[in-house]
């Protein structure tokens, strides 16, 4: 039997507010355990939550960016469950009336086609605390610093049909929340994580299969592995005559498998009811339009501009706009080249930003905001390629020295004598010397062994230390070798 995978994601994005959603406690990451949990976060008798206006603004900003409906009136409810890291015994969340409804997100598939994933809703809620299981000798510790941190839970439609599609969608949302500056997207710290709802059904069947939820995935690699394992597990169970139980599962990255955590709760298990301490949230049109005015150029808009204005491929544009910082850096390089009257090198700048620069950043494990070669200095190197002072090959050597020594391209080129040889007479003289030193290869080439042309190019470049202009070498060699 042929099977179809059905996937929906629930993404939890911690909003980048300075204080919590219902209290004045700080949200900064890394504080000593329980140093940032106040009486409101802990639900002490007599305390009252007060909604953080900035959290609402960020939720509306996200809703506008995905073309969603912004609810003029939304309601907070109490979601009741009992975990050690939920001090109040309930979580304040939005249930029946979320702030954002009915949006969508286009994703680029591997075959180059575009698929639109529906977004059912995005609602505001508070985060729970965190259970700590290490260094407690058979016990668990509870850190409530995270309790009350504002979350935007982004719930997709079950529109994805493979782990790769799910990862593409997740990466797109990750890029978007960072562009909007509403979430830092740090998956390692847990500020951007997701739950994956996975089921399978026979191909052609309309009815969905029984789904299992994989909780708290915080790595693109783990998400793909977890979904693929779960799909294979469910198919094996069904084909073996068993039935899938609706349950919550955890992914073990060391074993590469999911394991059962608990039976899946339904809405009635949580006993939702409107929070009596919080009034309905009324969002007026003027507020929405004010937020709309703060929207930046969004990733898809920026990528389309790069294709149209700079002549880049859709792939290159997608890579350069995958983060706001990368796009800003690329445009700063172009601005610097323009100031040197070297417009028209957009592809060259794209190749070096995506290639050598990104490789150096990855090798050192740093972000582009921490680069050792800033945009004007990279533009200075590209200017020397564009005006043929150095070749692309020598430029890579210069780049490595710039990264290691912190010097400008011109200083390194001068100090190491790396200027490209463009004098026709000097190149012709070297070609004559190479031909004279290799009479057998010359005779073989002239007898029809055209592949030896590469040998002669290599010899000329070797004699000149790689400094001869490659285009000139090719042109002059063709004439000389032809006799």
Tab-separated table of C-alpha atoms in Angstrom:
chain	number	residue	atom	x	y	z
A	1	UNK	CA	0.000	0.000	0.000
A	2	UNK	CA	1.154	3.530	-0.763
A	3	UNK	CA	1.017	5.946	2.168
A	4	UNK	CA	0.660	9.704	2.454
A	5	UNK	CA	2.087	11.719	5.353
A	6	UNK	CA	0.058	14.528	6.924
A	7	UNK	CA	1.853	17.097	9.101
A	8	UNK	CA	0.763	20.165	11.017
A	9	UNK	CA	3.082	22.267	13.184
A	10	UNK	CA	2.464	24.237	16.362
A	11	UNK	CA	5.304	26.740	16.657
A	12	UNK	CA	6.041	28.459	19.965
A	13	UNK	CA	7.861	31.775	19.495
A	14	UNK	CA	8.919	33.619	22.646
A	15	UNK	CA	8.177	37.284	22.047
A	16	UNK	CA	11.080	39.690	22.494
A	17	UNK	CA	9.457	41.869	25.135
A	18	UNK	CA	11.558	43.122	28.042
A	19	UNK	CA	8.962	42.064	30.607
A	20	UNK	CA	6.558	39.144	30.890
A	21	UNK	CA	3.101	39.007	29.396
A	22	UNK	CA	1.186	39.602	32.648
A	23	UNK	CA	3.837	40.925	35.049
A	24	UNK	CA	6.773	43.327	35.253
A	25	UNK	CA	9.342	40.543	35.766
A	26	UNK	CA	12.275	40.525	33.314
A	27	UNK	CA	12.506	38.024	30.460
A	28	UNK	CA	16.292	38.066	29.898
A	29	UNK	CA	17.809	34.630	29.322
A	30	UNK	CA	20.501	33.218	31.595
A	31	UNK	CA	19.579	34.592	35.027
A	32	UNK	CA	20.075	32.450	38.139
A	33	UNK	CA	17.209	29.931	38.604
A	34	UNK	CA	14.009	31.492	39.965
A	35	UNK	CA	15.522	34.987	40.082
A	36	UNK	CA	12.968	36.332	37.561
A	37	UNK	CA	9.686	34.895	38.821
A	38	UNK	CA	7.497	37.278	40.803
A	39	UNK	CA	4.238	36.765	42.693
A	40	UNK	CA	2.068	37.327	39.602
A	41	UNK	CA	3.984	34.645	37.671
A	42	UNK	CA	3.542	32.263	40.596
A	43	UNK	CA	-0.190	32.960	40.919
A	44	UNK	CA	-0.171	34.018	44.569
A	45	UNK	CA	-3.585	34.851	46.085
A	46	UNK	CA	-4.612	38.463	45.631
A	47	UNK	CA	-2.342	39.270	42.671
A	48	UNK	CA	-3.781	40.401	39.331
A	49	UNK	CA	-2.312	39.938	35.840
A	50	UNK	CA	-1.933	43.022	33.611
A	51	UNK	CA	-1.599	42.442	29.858
A	52	UNK	CA	1.629	43.584	28.188
A	53	UNK	CA	0.630	45.923	25.323
A	54	UNK	CA	3.896	45.219	23.489
A	55	UNK	CA	3.056	41.500	23.260
A	56	UNK	CA	-0.238	42.382	21.565
A	57	UNK	CA	1.561	44.712	19.143
A	58	UNK	CA	4.007	41.942	18.199
A	59	UNK	CA	1.202	39.435	17.643
A	60	UNK	CA	-0.628	41.901	15.383
A	61	UNK	CA	2.616	42.577	13.494
A	62	UNK	CA	2.999	38.861	12.788
A	63	UNK	CA	-0.640	38.578	11.722
A	64	UNK	CA	-0.291	41.404	9.214
A	65	UNK	CA	2.903	39.873	7.801
A	66	UNK	CA	1.114	36.575	6.978
A	67	UNK	CA	-1.982	38.276	5.538
A	68	UNK	CA	-4.173	37.079	8.404
A	69	UNK	CA	-7.313	38.465	10.005
A	70	UNK	CA	-6.751	40.457	13.179
A	71	UNK	CA	-9.557	39.812	15.647
A	72	UNK	CA	-11.112	43.072	16.884
A	73	UNK	CA	-11.958	41.285	20.139
A	74	UNK	CA	-10.004	38.377	21.629
A	75	UNK	CA	-10.315	36.547	24.927
A	76	UNK	CA	-7.854	35.009	27.383
A	77	UNK	CA	-8.797	31.713	29.014
A	78	UNK	CA	-7.397	29.486	31.724
A	79	UNK	CA	-6.047	26.177	30.459
A	80	UNK	CA	-5.930	23.845	33.456
A	81	UNK	CA	-3.290	21.150	33.852
A	82	UNK	CA	-0.895	20.116	36.579
A	83	UNK	CA	2.838	19.931	35.941
A	84	UNK	CA	5.625	20.728	38.414
A	85	UNK	CA	6.821	23.654	36.261
A	86	UNK	CA	3.333	25.241	36.032
A	87	UNK	CA	3.107	26.974	39.423
A	88	UNK	CA	-0.492	28.202	39.131
A	89	UNK	CA	-1.933	24.875	37.999
A	90	UNK	CA	-3.208	26.633	34.867
A	91	UNK	CA	-1.812	28.505	31.899
A	92	UNK	CA	-3.327	31.736	30.618
A	93	UNK	CA	-3.870	31.280	26.902
A	94	UNK	CA	-6.262	32.215	24.110
A	95	UNK	CA	-8.701	29.516	23.058
A	96	UNK	CA	-11.974	30.427	21.349
A	97	UNK	CA	-10.990	33.931	20.200
A	98	UNK	CA	-7.297	34.242	19.258
A	99	UNK	CA	-5.757	37.543	18.192
A	100	UNK	CA	-4.693	36.232	14.727
A	101	UNK	CA	-6.715	33.956	12.420
A	102	UNK	CA	-6.569	32.569	8.873
A	103	UNK	CA	-3.185	33.460	7.454
A	104	UNK	CA	-0.845	31.666	5.060
A	105	UNK	CA	2.815	31.138	4.283
A	106	UNK	CA	4.253	30.204	0.853
A	107	UNK	CA	7.207	27.813	0.878
A	108	UNK	CA	9.632	26.864	-1.899
A	109	UNK	CA	9.807	23.121	-2.565
A	110	UNK	CA	12.829	21.182	-3.812
A	111	UNK	CA	11.451	20.986	-7.364
A	112	UNK	CA	11.232	24.783	-7.508
A	113	UNK	CA	7.452	24.934	-7.108
A	114	UNK	CA	5.725	27.020	-4.438
A	115	UNK	CA	3.281	25.577	-1.939
A	116	UNK	CA	1.047	27.654	0.323
A	117	UNK	CA	0.676	26.397	3.888
A	118	UNK	CA	-2.393	27.630	5.732
A	119	UNK	CA	-2.014	29.125	9.202
A	120	UNK	CA	-5.107	28.463	11.272
A	121	UNK	CA	-4.339	30.862	14.103
A	122	UNK	CA	-1.676	32.549	16.177
A	123	UNK	CA	-2.598	33.134	19.779
A	124	UNK	CA	-0.958	34.721	22.795
A	125	UNK	CA	-0.193	32.775	25.936
A	126	UNK	CA	2.282	32.572	28.794
A	127	UNK	CA	5.148	30.097	28.866
A	128	UNK	CA	5.583	27.549	31.646
A	129	UNK	CA	8.686	27.099	33.777
A	130	UNK	CA	11.341	24.503	33.126
A	131	UNK	CA	12.136	21.187	34.832
A	132	UNK	CA	15.853	20.523	35.278
A	133	UNK	CA	16.929	16.886	35.466
A	134	UNK	CA	20.724	17.158	35.537
A	135	UNK	CA	22.947	17.454	38.619
A	136	UNK	CA	20.172	16.659	41.083
A	137	UNK	CA	21.076	13.009	41.866
A	138	UNK	CA	17.791	11.316	41.050
A	139	UNK	CA	15.619	14.388	41.657
A	140	UNK	CA	14.458	17.279	39.461
A	141	UNK	CA	14.850	21.000	39.964
A	142	UNK	CA	12.316	23.618	38.898
A	143	UNK	CA	13.364	26.934	37.342
A	144	UNK	CA	10.421	29.326	37.043
A	145	UNK	CA	12.272	32.171	35.304
A	146	UNK	CA	10.540	31.289	32.023
A	147	UNK	CA	7.067	31.160	33.630
A	148	UNK	CA	5.009	34.047	32.274
A	149	UNK	CA	7.271	34.797	29.302
A	150	UNK	CA	5.018	35.820	26.384
A	151	UNK	CA	4.550	33.212	23.674
A	152	UNK	CA	2.969	33.440	20.259
A	153	UNK	CA	1.734	29.973	19.333
A	154	UNK	CA	1.476	29.665	15.555
A	155	UNK	CA	-0.761	26.776	14.479
A	156	UNK	CA	-0.636	25.570	10.873
A	157	UNK	CA	-3.212	23.666	8.894
A	158	UNK	CA	-2.285	19.982	8.285
A	159	UNK	CA	-1.011	20.959	4.823
A	160	UNK	CA	2.513	19.519	4.805
A	161	UNK	CA	3.177	16.146	3.231
A	162	UNK	CA	6.823	15.434	4.096
A	163	UNK	CA	9.453	16.214	6.721
A	164	UNK	CA	11.278	18.405	4.191
A	165	UNK	CA	8.141	20.497	3.633
A	166	UNK	CA	7.730	20.867	7.398
A	167	UNK	CA	11.330	22.035	7.781
A	168	UNK	CA	10.945	24.489	4.869
A	169	UNK	CA	7.833	25.959	6.515
A	170	UNK	CA	9.491	26.125	9.933
A	171	UNK	CA	12.556	27.879	8.496
A	172	UNK	CA	10.311	30.383	6.724
A	173	UNK	CA	8.477	31.242	9.958
A	174	UNK	CA	11.835	31.410	11.762
A	175	UNK	CA	13.114	33.902	9.190
A	176	UNK	CA	9.920	35.950	9.390
A	177	UNK	CA	9.797	36.389	13.178
A	178	UNK	CA	13.431	37.531	13.124
A	179	UNK	CA	12.762	40.010	10.295
A	180	UNK	CA	9.850	41.385	12.294
A	181	UNK	CA	12.111	41.567	15.382
A	182	UNK	CA	9.435	39.948	17.529
A	183	UNK	CA	11.500	36.850	18.455
A	184	UNK	CA	15.258	36.230	18.534
A	185	UNK	CA	14.708	32.758	17.050
A	186	UNK	CA	17.283	31.148	19.349
A	187	UNK	CA	16.371	27.470	19.191
A	188	UNK	CA	19.143	26.395	21.547
A	189	UNK	CA	17.734	28.580	24.306
A	190	UNK	CA	14.195	27.408	23.587
A	191	UNK	CA	12.847	30.744	22.393
A	192	UNK	CA	11.746	29.143	19.109
A	193	UNK	CA	10.503	25.564	19.228
A	194	UNK	CA	7.685	23.485	17.821
A	195	UNK	CA	5.403	20.490	18.279
A	196	UNK	CA	4.757	18.331	15.209
A	197	UNK	CA	1.415	16.591	14.675
A	198	UNK	CA	2.063	13.609	12.412
A	199	UNK	CA	-0.278	11.039	10.870
A	200	UNK	CA	-0.389	8.754	7.834
A	201	UNK	CA	-3.193	7.637	5.548
A	202	UNK	CA	-3.493	5.510	2.405
A	203	UNK	CA	-2.893	7.627	-0.693
A	204	UNK	CA	-6.162	8.869	-2.120
A	205	UNK	CA	-8.023	8.682	1.200
A	206	UNK	CA	-9.573	11.970	2.318
A	207	UNK	CA	-10.058	11.131	5.984
A	208	UNK	CA	-7.040	11.875	8.187
A	209	UNK	CA	-5.338	9.107	10.133
A	210	UNK	CA	-4.855	9.169	13.923
A	211	UNK	CA	-2.214	11.737	14.769
A	212	UNK	CA	0.589	11.694	17.291
A	213	UNK	CA	2.158	14.883	18.625
A	214	UNK	CA	5.949	15.097	18.946
A	215	UNK	CA	6.710	17.693	21.642
A	216	UNK	CA	9.375	20.358	22.079
A	217	UNK	CA	11.516	20.037	18.974
A	218	UNK	CA	14.169	22.764	18.878
A	219	UNK	CA	16.444	21.902	15.944
A	220	UNK	CA	15.702	21.792	12.213
A	221	UNK	CA	17.736	18.575	11.942
A	222	UNK	CA	15.922	16.917	14.854
A	223	UNK	CA	12.523	17.911	13.465
A	224	UNK	CA	13.244	16.208	10.137
A	225	UNK	CA	14.598	13.084	11.859
A	226	UNK	CA	11.717	12.912	14.348
A	227	UNK	CA	9.037	13.194	11.647
A	228	UNK	CA	10.684	10.627	9.379
A	229	UNK	CA	11.028	8.166	12.261
A	230	UNK	CA	7.434	8.702	13.375
A	231	UNK	CA	6.080	8.216	9.845
A	232	UNK	CA	7.978	4.938	9.473
A	233	UNK	CA	6.817	3.808	12.937
A	234	UNK	CA	3.154	4.491	12.212
A	235	UNK	CA	3.259	2.707	8.852
A	236	UNK	CA	4.930	-0.303	10.469
A	237	UNK	CA	2.262	-0.440	13.210
A	238	UNK	CA	-0.651	-0.234	10.747
A	239	UNK	CA	0.827	-2.732	8.263
A	240	UNK	CA	1.445	-5.082	11.190
A	241	UNK	CA	-2.268	-5.078	11.987
A	242	UNK	CA	-2.107	-2.607	14.869
A	243	UNK	CA	-3.766	0.763	15.430
A	244	UNK	CA	-2.209	4.134	16.115
A	245	UNK	CA	-3.044	5.584	19.520
A	246	UNK	CA	-3.462	9.333	19.740
A	247	UNK	CA	-0.677	10.309	22.108
A	248	UNK	CA	2.087	12.751	22.875
A	249	UNK	CA	5.611	11.549	22.121
A	250	UNK	CA	9.144	12.815	22.722
A	251	UNK	CA	12.088	12.571	20.323
A	252	UNK	CA	15.324	11.079	21.657
A	253	UNK	CA	18.118	12.580	19.505
A	254	UNK	CA	20.717	10.101	20.769
A	255	UNK	CA	18.670	7.067	19.721
A	256	UNK	CA	17.025	8.853	16.786
A	257	UNK	CA	13.557	7.660	17.788
A	258	UNK	CA	10.323	8.895	19.335
A	259	UNK	CA	8.884	7.410	22.523
A	260	UNK	CA	5.505	7.649	24.190
A	261	UNK	CA	5.092	10.314	26.871
A	262	UNK	CA	1.355	10.353	27.627
A	263	UNK	CA	-2.034	9.954	25.999
A	264	UNK	CA	-3.004	13.040	24.022
A	265	UNK	CA	-5.270	15.460	25.859
A	266	UNK	CA	-8.325	16.953	24.181
A	267	UNK	CA	-9.650	20.468	24.749
A	268	UNK	CA	-12.192	19.260	27.313
A	269	UNK	CA	-9.361	17.769	29.396
A	270	UNK	CA	-8.003	21.267	29.924
A	271	UNK	CA	-11.348	22.626	31.180
A	272	UNK	CA	-10.948	25.985	29.425
A	273	UNK	CA	-12.913	28.936	30.780
A	274	UNK	CA	-12.490	32.720	30.349
A	275	UNK	CA	-9.936	34.125	32.773
A	276	UNK	CA	-11.946	36.153	35.324
A	277	UNK	CA	-9.008	38.490	35.987
A	278	UNK	CA	-8.547	39.638	32.369
A	279	UNK	CA	-10.943	41.684	30.272
A	280	UNK	CA	-11.415	40.902	26.567
A	281	UNK	CA	-8.718	42.496	24.381
A	282	UNK	CA	-10.208	45.109	22.027
A	283	UNK	CA	-7.947	45.988	19.085
A	284	UNK	CA	-8.992	49.104	17.191
A	285	UNK	CA	-8.339	49.818	13.510
A	286	UNK	CA	-6.059	52.750	14.296
A	287	UNK	CA	-3.854	50.468	16.381
A	288	UNK	CA	-3.685	47.897	13.563
A	289	UNK	CA	-2.805	50.545	10.975
A	290	UNK	CA	-0.170	51.957	13.294
A	291	UNK	CA	1.438	48.515	13.504
A	292	UNK	CA	1.151	48.074	9.739
A	293	UNK	CA	3.237	51.206	9.318
A	294	UNK	CA	6.122	49.562	11.215
A	295	UNK	CA	6.350	46.485	8.963
A	296	UNK	CA	9.778	46.100	7.352
A	297	UNK	CA	10.378	44.840	3.826
A	298	UNK	CA	9.492	41.168	4.269
A	299	UNK	CA	11.738	38.282	3.129
A	300	UNK	CA	9.691	37.385	0.033
A	301	UNK	CA	9.446	41.045	-0.978
A	302	UNK	CA	13.191	41.500	-0.573
A	303	UNK	CA	13.983	38.311	-2.519
A	304	UNK	CA	11.719	39.435	-5.382
A	305	UNK	CA	13.521	42.795	-5.457
A	306	UNK	CA	16.919	41.067	-5.620
A	307	UNK	CA	15.763	39.008	-8.593
A	308	UNK	CA	14.259	41.972	-10.432
A	309	UNK	CA	16.776	44.709	-9.589
A	310	UNK	CA	20.045	42.771	-9.274
A	311	UNK	CA	19.395	39.934	-11.723
A	312	UNK	CA	20.020	37.234	-9.124
A	313	UNK	CA	18.536	33.767	-9.353
A	314	UNK	CA	15.616	32.896	-7.088
A	315	UNK	CA	17.935	30.526	-5.191
A	316	UNK	CA	20.612	33.192	-4.556
A	317	UNK	CA	17.964	35.707	-3.524
A	318	UNK	CA	16.481	33.166	-1.119
A	319	UNK	CA	19.842	32.480	0.528
A	320	UNK	CA	20.688	36.176	0.904
A	321	UNK	CA	17.316	36.987	2.453
A	322	UNK	CA	17.215	33.964	4.787
A	323	UNK	CA	18.188	36.349	7.566
A	324	UNK	CA	17.661	40.070	7.843
A	325	UNK	CA	21.316	40.517	8.835
A	326	UNK	CA	22.586	38.695	5.731
A	327	UNK	CA	20.458	40.851	3.443
A	328	UNK	CA	21.589	44.035	5.207
A	329	UNK	CA	25.242	42.995	4.838
A	330	UNK	CA	24.843	42.225	1.136
A	331	UNK	CA	23.216	45.570	0.442
A	332	UNK	CA	25.944	47.354	2.424
A	333	UNK	CA	28.538	45.691	0.155
A	334	UNK	CA	26.630	46.910	-2.925
A	335	UNK	CA	26.408	50.440	-1.499
A	336	UNK	CA	30.164	50.469	-0.916
A	337	UNK	CA	30.835	49.234	-4.463
A	338	UNK	CA	28.524	51.931	-5.798
A	339	UNK	CA	30.521	54.583	-3.950
A	340	UNK	CA	33.582	53.305	-5.871
A	341	UNK	CA	31.661	53.570	-9.190
A	342	UNK	CA	31.656	49.784	-9.499
A	343	UNK	CA	27.947	49.089	-10.004
A	344	UNK	CA	27.035	45.985	-11.962
A	345	UNK	CA	28.861	43.575	-9.644
A	346	UNK	CA	25.764	42.329	-7.812
A	347	UNK	CA	26.392	38.680	-8.745
A	348	UNK	CA	30.045	38.907	-7.689
A	349	UNK	CA	28.997	40.367	-4.321
A	350	UNK	CA	26.344	37.667	-3.901
A	351	UNK	CA	28.818	34.869	-4.646
A	352	UNK	CA	31.350	36.131	-2.103
A	353	UNK	CA	28.761	36.823	0.591
A	354	UNK	CA	27.210	33.359	0.210
A	355	UNK	CA	30.537	31.628	-0.461
A	356	UNK	CA	33.802	32.661	1.182
A	357	UNK	CA	32.253	34.873	3.847
A	358	UNK	CA	29.588	32.359	4.914
A	359	UNK	CA	32.161	29.553	4.972
A	360	UNK	CA	34.450	31.589	7.246
A	361	UNK	CA	31.548	32.443	9.564
A	362	UNK	CA	30.501	28.788	9.772
A	363	UNK	CA	34.065	27.641	10.410
A	364	UNK	CA	34.426	30.033	13.351
A	365	UNK	CA	30.854	29.485	14.535
A	366	UNK	CA	29.942	33.180	14.518
A	367	UNK	CA	27.018	35.186	13.162
A	368	UNK	CA	27.364	37.698	10.341
A	369	UNK	CA	26.984	40.501	12.884
A	370	UNK	CA	30.306	39.323	14.365
A	371	UNK	CA	32.201	39.048	11.077
A	372	UNK	CA	35.894	39.942	10.997
A	373	UNK	CA	35.490	41.440	7.527
A	374	UNK	CA	32.821	44.128	7.405
A	375	UNK	CA	30.923	45.139	4.279
A	376	UNK	CA	33.197	48.057	3.176
A	377	UNK	CA	36.306	45.883	3.484
A	378	UNK	CA	34.741	43.005	1.530
A	379	UNK	CA	33.731	45.562	-1.104
A	380	UNK	CA	37.357	46.715	-1.170
A	381	UNK	CA	38.446	43.183	-2.047
A	382	UNK	CA	35.740	42.805	-4.695
A	383	UNK	CA	36.821	46.127	-6.219
A	384	UNK	CA	40.299	44.658	-6.817
A	385	UNK	CA	38.701	41.679	-8.592
A	386	UNK	CA	36.453	43.937	-10.668
A	387	UNK	CA	39.309	46.199	-11.814
A	388	UNK	CA	41.505	43.123	-12.483
A	389	UNK	CA	44.159	44.047	-9.954
A	390	UNK	CA	43.926	40.444	-8.736
A	391	UNK	CA	42.315	37.267	-10.043
A	392	UNK	CA	39.485	35.447	-8.315
A	393	UNK	CA	41.928	32.739	-7.215
A	394	UNK	CA	44.345	35.204	-5.637
A	395	UNK	CA	41.367	36.995	-4.063
A	396	UNK	CA	40.679	33.867	-1.993
A	397	UNK	CA	44.226	34.000	-0.651
A	398	UNK	CA	43.789	37.695	0.143
A	399	UNK	CA	40.461	36.996	1.862
A	400	UNK	CA	42.077	34.412	4.157
A	401	UNK	CA	44.761	36.939	5.142
A	402	UNK	CA	42.139	39.627	5.733
A	403	UNK	CA	40.201	37.261	8.010
A	404	UNK	CA	43.301	36.203	9.936
A	405	UNK	CA	45.145	39.543	10.143
A	406	UNK	CA	42.380	42.131	10.112
A	407	UNK	CA	44.029	44.136	7.310
A	408	UNK	CA	42.447	45.694	4.216
A	409	UNK	CA	42.763	43.997	0.821
A	410	UNK	CA	44.994	46.713	-0.674
A	411	UNK	CA	47.520	46.463	2.171
A	412	UNK	CA	47.775	42.682	1.781
A	413	UNK	CA	48.020	42.836	-2.025
A	414	UNK	CA	50.823	45.402	-1.789
A	415	UNK	CA	52.724	43.667	1.016
A	416	UNK	CA	52.652	40.259	-0.704
A	417	UNK	CA	53.121	41.512	-4.257
A	418	UNK	CA	49.931	39.857	-5.487
A	419	UNK	CA	48.971	42.281	-8.256
A	420	UNK	CA	47.754	40.552	-11.361
A	421	UNK	CA	49.963	40.598	-14.458
A	422	UNK	CA	47.988	42.204	-17.273
A	423	UNK	CA	50.893	43.309	-19.457
A	424	UNK	CA	50.423	41.485	-22.791
A	425	UNK	CA	54.126	41.457	-23.590
A	426	UNK	CA	55.049	39.890	-20.248
A	427	UNK	CA	52.390	37.173	-20.608
A	428	UNK	CA	53.482	36.405	-24.200
A	429	UNK	CA	57.086	36.071	-23.051
A	430	UNK	CA	56.057	33.560	-20.358
A	431	UNK	CA	53.992	31.594	-22.897
A	432	UNK	CA	56.993	31.405	-25.244
A	433	UNK	CA	59.145	30.086	-22.369
A	434	UNK	CA	56.560	27.441	-21.441
A	435	UNK	CA	56.196	26.279	-25.067
A	436	UNK	CA	59.960	26.027	-25.448
A	437	UNK	CA	60.260	24.011	-22.217
A	438	UNK	CA	57.582	21.517	-23.279
A	439	UNK	CA	58.232	20.572	-26.953
A	440	UNK	CA	56.601	17.118	-26.733
A	441	UNK	CA	53.351	18.492	-25.303
A	442	UNK	CA	53.423	21.258	-27.915
A	443	UNK	CA	53.768	18.733	-30.742
A	444	UNK	CA	51.011	16.550	-29.265
A	445	UNK	CA	48.660	19.532	-28.937
A	446	UNK	CA	49.283	20.592	-32.543
A	447	UNK	CA	48.632	17.026	-33.679
A	448	UNK	CA	45.114	17.207	-32.285
A	449	UNK	CA	45.317	16.529	-28.539
A	450	UNK	CA	43.242	19.574	-27.565
A	451	UNK	CA	42.995	18.538	-23.910
A	452	UNK	CA	46.617	19.612	-23.424
A	453	UNK	CA	45.449	23.220	-23.580
A	454	UNK	CA	44.709	22.994	-19.859
A	455	UNK	CA	48.270	21.791	-19.253
A	456	UNK	CA	49.725	24.903	-20.907
A	457	UNK	CA	47.364	27.204	-18.977
A	458	UNK	CA	48.498	25.547	-15.748
A	459	UNK	CA	52.157	25.918	-16.616
A	460	UNK	CA	51.816	29.619	-17.419
A	461	UNK	CA	49.927	30.244	-14.173
A	462	UNK	CA	52.565	28.261	-12.266
A	463	UNK	CA	55.446	30.287	-13.714
A	464	UNK	CA	53.666	33.568	-12.928
A	465	UNK	CA	52.701	32.447	-9.425
A	466	UNK	CA	49.030	32.580	-10.379
A	467	UNK	CA	49.263	36.315	-11.096
A	468	UNK	CA	48.687	36.300	-14.856
A	469	UNK	CA	45.238	37.453	-15.966
A	470	UNK	CA	43.432	34.169	-16.781
A	471	UNK	CA	41.357	35.620	-19.624
A	472	UNK	CA	44.443	37.078	-21.310
A	473	UNK	CA	46.374	33.836	-20.808
A	474	UNK	CA	43.603	31.876	-22.544
A	475	UNK	CA	43.347	34.269	-25.496
A	476	UNK	CA	47.104	34.562	-26.070
A	477	UNK	CA	47.730	30.835	-25.620
A	478	UNK	CA	45.147	29.967	-28.285
A	479	UNK	CA	46.944	32.204	-30.780
A	480	UNK	CA	50.440	31.048	-29.855
A	481	UNK	CA	49.633	27.338	-29.814
A	482	UNK	CA	47.908	27.629	-33.168
A	483	UNK	CA	51.295	28.675	-34.572
